[in-house]
Short mmCIF file of C-alpha atoms in Angstrom, two decimals:
data_model
loop_
_atom_site.label_atom_id
_atom_site.label_comp_id
_atom_site.label_asym_id
_atom_site.label_seq_id
_atom_site.Cartn_x
_atom_site.Cartn_y
_atom_site.Cartn_z
CA GLN Z 214 -19.88 15.38 19.03
CA LYS Z 215 -18.61 12.50 16.95
CA GLU Z 216 -15.01 12.75 15.86
CA VAL Z 217 -15.83 12.04 12.21
CA GLU Z 218 -19.29 12.80 10.90
CA GLN Z 219 -20.92 11.80 7.65
CA ASN Z 220 -24.48 12.00 6.39
CA SER Z 221 -25.75 8.45 6.61
CA GLY Z 222 -27.89 8.83 3.51
CA PRO Z 223 -29.09 7.08 1.59
CA LEU Z 224 -27.92 9.31 -1.22
CA SER Z 225 -29.41 8.52 -4.60
CA VAL Z 226 -28.11 9.91 -7.88
CA PRO Z 227 -28.95 9.01 -11.47
CA GLU Z 228 -26.41 7.24 -13.60
CA GLY Z 229 -23.96 9.68 -15.17
CA ALA Z 230 -24.44 12.35 -12.50
CA ILE Z 231 -21.91 13.61 -9.98
CA ALA Z 232 -22.20 12.12 -6.50
CA SER Z 233 -20.95 14.35 -3.68
CA LEU Z 234 -20.07 12.83 -0.33
CA ASN Z 235 -19.16 14.96 2.64
CA CYS Z 236 -17.30 14.45 5.90
CA THR Z 237 -16.39 16.72 8.82
CA TYR Z 238 -13.95 16.00 11.59
CA SER Z 239 -13.39 17.47 15.03
CA ASP Z 240 -9.63 17.16 15.62
CA ARG Z 241 -8.09 20.25 14.03
CA GLY Z 242 -4.64 18.67 14.12
CA SER Z 243 -5.62 15.75 11.88
CA GLN Z 244 -3.10 15.14 9.13
CA SER Z 245 -4.27 12.22 6.99
CA PHE Z 246 -7.64 11.64 5.36
CA PHE Z 247 -8.99 8.65 3.50
CA TRP Z 248 -12.04 7.48 1.63
CA TYR Z 249 -12.99 3.81 1.62
CA ARG Z 250 -15.70 2.07 -0.37
CA GLN Z 251 -17.55 -0.87 1.18
CA TYR Z 252 -19.89 -3.04 -0.82
CA SER Z 253 -22.58 -4.88 1.12
CA GLY Z 254 -21.15 -7.95 2.81
CA LYS Z 255 -17.58 -7.06 1.85
CA SER Z 256 -14.66 -5.38 3.59
CA PRO Z 257 -13.66 -1.73 2.97
CA GLU Z 258 -11.44 -0.85 0.03
CA LEU Z 259 -9.18 2.21 0.03
CA ILE Z 260 -10.00 4.45 -2.91
CA MET Z 261 -8.46 7.84 -2.06
CA SER Z 262 -6.01 9.35 0.38
CA ILE Z 263 -5.36 13.08 0.78
CA TYR Z 264 -2.94 14.91 3.02
CA SER Z 265 -2.88 18.58 1.97
CA ASN Z 266 -5.49 21.24 1.26
CA GLY Z 267 -7.00 21.29 -2.19
CA ASP Z 268 -8.15 18.72 -4.69
CA LYS Z 269 -6.73 15.35 -5.57
CA GLU Z 270 -8.03 13.56 -8.62
CA ASP Z 271 -7.83 9.87 -9.52
CA GLY Z 272 -9.91 8.82 -12.49
CA ARG Z 273 -13.55 9.58 -11.79
CA PHE Z 274 -12.83 10.32 -8.13
CA THR Z 275 -11.82 13.69 -6.67
CA ALA Z 276 -11.06 14.18 -3.00
CA GLN Z 277 -11.22 17.70 -1.61
CA LEU Z 278 -9.69 18.80 1.69
CA ASN Z 279 -10.19 22.04 3.58
CA LYS Z 280 -8.37 21.88 6.90
CA ALA Z 281 -9.52 25.34 7.98
CA SER Z 282 -13.13 24.21 7.73
CA GLN Z 283 -12.28 20.67 8.92
CA TYR Z 284 -14.01 19.28 5.91
CA VAL Z 285 -13.19 16.58 3.41
CA SER Z 286 -15.32 15.49 0.48
CA LEU Z 287 -15.38 12.92 -2.29
CA LEU Z 288 -16.81 13.62 -5.72
CA ILE Z 289 -17.63 10.77 -8.08
CA ARG Z 290 -18.08 11.91 -11.67
CA ASP Z 291 -20.09 9.96 -14.24
CA SER Z 292 -21.57 7.80 -11.49
CA GLN Z 293 -22.21 4.18 -12.41
CA PRO Z 294 -24.53 1.61 -10.78
CA SER Z 295 -21.36 -0.24 -9.74
CA ASP Z 296 -20.49 2.76 -7.54
CA SER Z 297 -23.47 1.89 -5.32
CA ALA Z 298 -21.90 1.18 -1.94
CA THR Z 299 -21.26 2.66 1.47
CA TYR Z 300 -18.46 5.23 1.49
CA LEU Z 301 -16.46 5.59 4.69
CA CYS Z 302 -14.47 8.68 5.59
CA ALA Z 303 -11.44 8.00 7.79
CA VAL Z 304 -9.19 10.45 9.60
CA ASN Z 305 -5.92 10.09 11.45
CA PRO Z 306 -6.49 12.40 14.46
CA LEU Z 307 -3.57 14.12 16.12
CA SER Z 308 -4.85 13.17 19.56
CA GLY Z 309 -5.08 9.47 18.89
CA SER Z 310 -2.53 6.83 18.12
CA ALA Z 311 -0.34 7.80 15.23
CA ARG Z 312 -1.31 4.56 13.58
CA GLN Z 313 -5.03 4.43 14.26
CA LEU Z 314 -7.76 5.79 12.01
CA THR Z 315 -11.12 7.09 13.14
CA PHE Z 316 -13.95 6.15 10.80
CA GLY Z 317 -17.22 7.88 10.12
CA SER Z 318 -20.36 5.80 10.10
CA GLY Z 319 -20.51 5.90 6.31
CA THR Z 320 -22.78 7.29 3.59
CA GLN Z 321 -24.82 4.84 1.57
CA LEU Z 322 -24.81 5.75 -2.11
CA THR Z 323 -27.23 4.36 -4.67
CA VAL Z 324 -26.70 5.10 -8.36
CA LEU Z 325 -29.92 4.60 -10.27
CA PRO Z 326 -29.68 3.19 -13.81
CA GLY P 525 0.38 -4.03 -4.32
CA ALA P 526 -1.14 -3.76 -0.83
CA VAL P 527 -2.86 -7.12 -0.66
CA VAL P 528 -4.10 -8.41 2.68
CA SER P 529 -5.48 -11.91 3.03
CA GLN P 530 -7.58 -13.48 5.73
CA HIS P 531 -8.23 -17.12 6.47
CA PRO P 532 -10.74 -18.60 6.77
CA SER P 533 -13.24 -16.48 4.86
CA TRP P 534 -16.07 -18.04 6.81
CA VAL P 535 -16.35 -20.43 9.72
CA ILE P 536 -19.14 -22.10 11.66
CA CYS P 537 -18.33 -23.38 15.11
CA LYS P 538 -20.14 -24.70 18.14
CA SER P 539 -20.62 -22.68 21.28
CA GLY P 540 -17.70 -23.09 23.69
CA THR P 541 -15.07 -23.84 21.05
CA SER P 542 -12.24 -21.57 19.91
CA VAL P 543 -11.62 -20.19 16.44
CA LYS P 544 -8.39 -18.78 15.02
CA ILE P 545 -8.39 -16.21 12.20
CA GLU P 546 -5.22 -15.38 10.30
CA CYS P 547 -4.41 -12.05 8.67
CA ARG P 548 -1.47 -11.73 6.31
CA SER P 549 0.00 -8.85 4.35
CA LEU P 550 1.14 -10.53 1.13
CA ASP P 551 3.29 -7.92 -0.58
CA PHE P 552 4.32 -5.46 2.11
CA GLN P 553 5.50 -5.35 5.69
CA ALA P 554 2.92 -4.33 8.25
CA THR P 555 4.32 -3.16 11.55
CA THR P 556 0.78 -2.49 12.72
CA MET P 557 -2.38 -4.48 12.13
CA PHE P 558 -5.87 -3.76 13.31
CA TRP P 559 -8.80 -6.02 14.09
CA TYR P 560 -12.36 -4.83 13.54
CA ARG P 561 -15.77 -6.33 14.04
CA GLN P 562 -18.85 -5.35 12.09
CA PHE P 563 -22.42 -6.39 12.78
CA PRO P 564 -25.00 -6.23 9.96
CA LYS P 565 -25.81 -2.68 8.85
CA GLN P 566 -23.55 -1.22 11.53
CA SER P 567 -20.27 0.65 11.46
CA LEU P 568 -16.82 -0.83 11.79
CA MET P 569 -15.84 -1.28 15.41
CA LEU P 570 -12.14 -1.33 16.22
CA MET P 571 -11.34 -4.16 18.61
CA ALA P 572 -7.58 -3.95 18.98
CA THR P 573 -4.33 -2.65 17.56
CA SER P 574 -1.57 -5.15 17.08
CA ASN P 575 2.12 -4.27 16.77
CA GLU P 576 4.70 -6.77 15.65
CA GLY P 577 6.55 -8.26 18.59
CA SER P 578 4.51 -6.61 21.34
CA LYS P 579 1.22 -7.05 23.15
CA ALA P 580 -1.93 -5.86 21.46
CA THR P 581 -3.78 -2.78 22.66
CA TYR P 582 -7.47 -3.47 23.16
CA GLU P 583 -10.29 -0.97 22.87
CA GLN P 584 -12.49 -0.31 25.85
CA GLY P 585 -15.03 -3.04 26.36
CA VAL P 586 -13.14 -5.69 24.39
CA GLU P 587 -12.09 -8.63 26.56
CA LYS P 588 -8.44 -9.39 25.95
CA ASP P 589 -8.75 -12.88 27.44
CA LYS P 590 -11.54 -13.72 25.04
CA PHE P 591 -10.03 -12.22 21.91
CA LEU P 592 -6.40 -13.29 21.84
CA ILE P 593 -4.21 -11.47 19.36
CA ASN P 594 -0.72 -12.46 18.31
CA HIS P 595 1.40 -10.48 15.84
CA ALA P 596 4.26 -12.88 15.31
CA SER P 597 5.88 -11.32 12.28
CA LEU P 598 5.74 -8.29 10.00
CA THR P 599 3.28 -10.10 7.75
CA LEU P 600 1.10 -12.16 10.09
CA SER P 601 -1.36 -11.42 12.88
CA THR P 602 -3.86 -13.87 14.35
CA LEU P 603 -7.08 -13.38 16.28
CA THR P 604 -8.36 -16.26 18.39
CA VAL P 605 -11.92 -16.11 19.65
CA THR P 606 -11.92 -18.29 22.73
CA SER P 607 -14.98 -20.03 24.18
CA ALA P 608 -17.13 -18.59 21.41
CA HIS P 609 -20.79 -17.81 22.05
CA PRO P 610 -23.59 -17.02 19.59
CA GLU P 611 -23.26 -13.30 20.39
CA ASP P 612 -19.70 -13.46 18.99
CA SER P 613 -21.15 -14.20 15.57
CA SER P 614 -20.04 -11.31 13.38
CA PHE P 615 -17.89 -10.20 10.45
CA TYR P 616 -14.26 -9.91 11.60
CA ILE P 617 -11.98 -7.80 9.43
CA CYS P 618 -8.28 -7.12 9.78
CA SER P 619 -6.36 -4.25 8.28
CA ALA P 620 -2.66 -3.63 7.89
CA ARG P 621 -0.76 -0.38 7.90
CA TRP P 622 1.85 -0.11 5.18
CA ARG P 623 4.84 1.39 6.95
CA ASP P 624 6.20 3.08 3.83
CA ARG P 625 2.86 4.62 2.82
CA GLY P 626 2.13 6.77 5.83
CA ASN P 627 -1.09 5.84 7.54
CA GLU P 628 -2.77 4.07 4.65
CA GLN P 629 -4.54 0.98 5.89
CA TYR P 630 -5.50 -1.93 3.69
CA PHE P 631 -8.25 -4.30 4.68
CA GLY P 632 -8.42 -8.05 4.37
CA PRO P 633 -11.56 -9.60 2.85
CA GLY P 634 -13.00 -10.44 6.26
CA THR P 635 -14.03 -13.60 8.09
CA ARG P 636 -17.67 -14.33 8.74
CA LEU P 637 -18.01 -16.21 12.03
CA THR P 638 -21.20 -18.03 12.98
CA VAL P 639 -21.41 -19.64 16.41
CA THR P 640 -24.19 -22.16 16.83
#
């Protein structure tokens, strides 16, 4: 079992819709959770971090964390074509280095105009 | 805030030569920096973790004598690819952990290496 799992996609949504990206992790003691966006040919960009159960909103982005279910998600409201990218879920596992993140393989999102 | 730079952004070198890539945190101190490699349409692969003032920790399968890492200060880490071969051609990306922001990591723009 992979430590951090994401649906690889591709996920396609029409412009203006809500895109929902999901991620599960195996280390129950994980404390820190992050979402990165990576455009093709570019490096990842941090867009959200979440540390406690519940929702965290930042503009059109909402991160949701449920530690009991070992599940973290990212919602993108009013999706735009410019949101088309690969979204990486990253987790700081308890068992690993306190400084090292474990990344999922990413979900490719396409927003159709 | 949280800007990480990398230099060069791209480099072409001949087989057998060495290439040095610099990673700098411009507006924060990074006690820990990470080096990743990414092949086209593949996931990020962590190569090594670099702590300021100490030896880097390499991931399994990464040759430490081939990929030399130096973390000389709280804002600078370098990766030297020694005796480069065409199979070393890849996208090399560094990231820096902002000590005062928990485990948030910020990535540099990456260096595209082509070995001919």
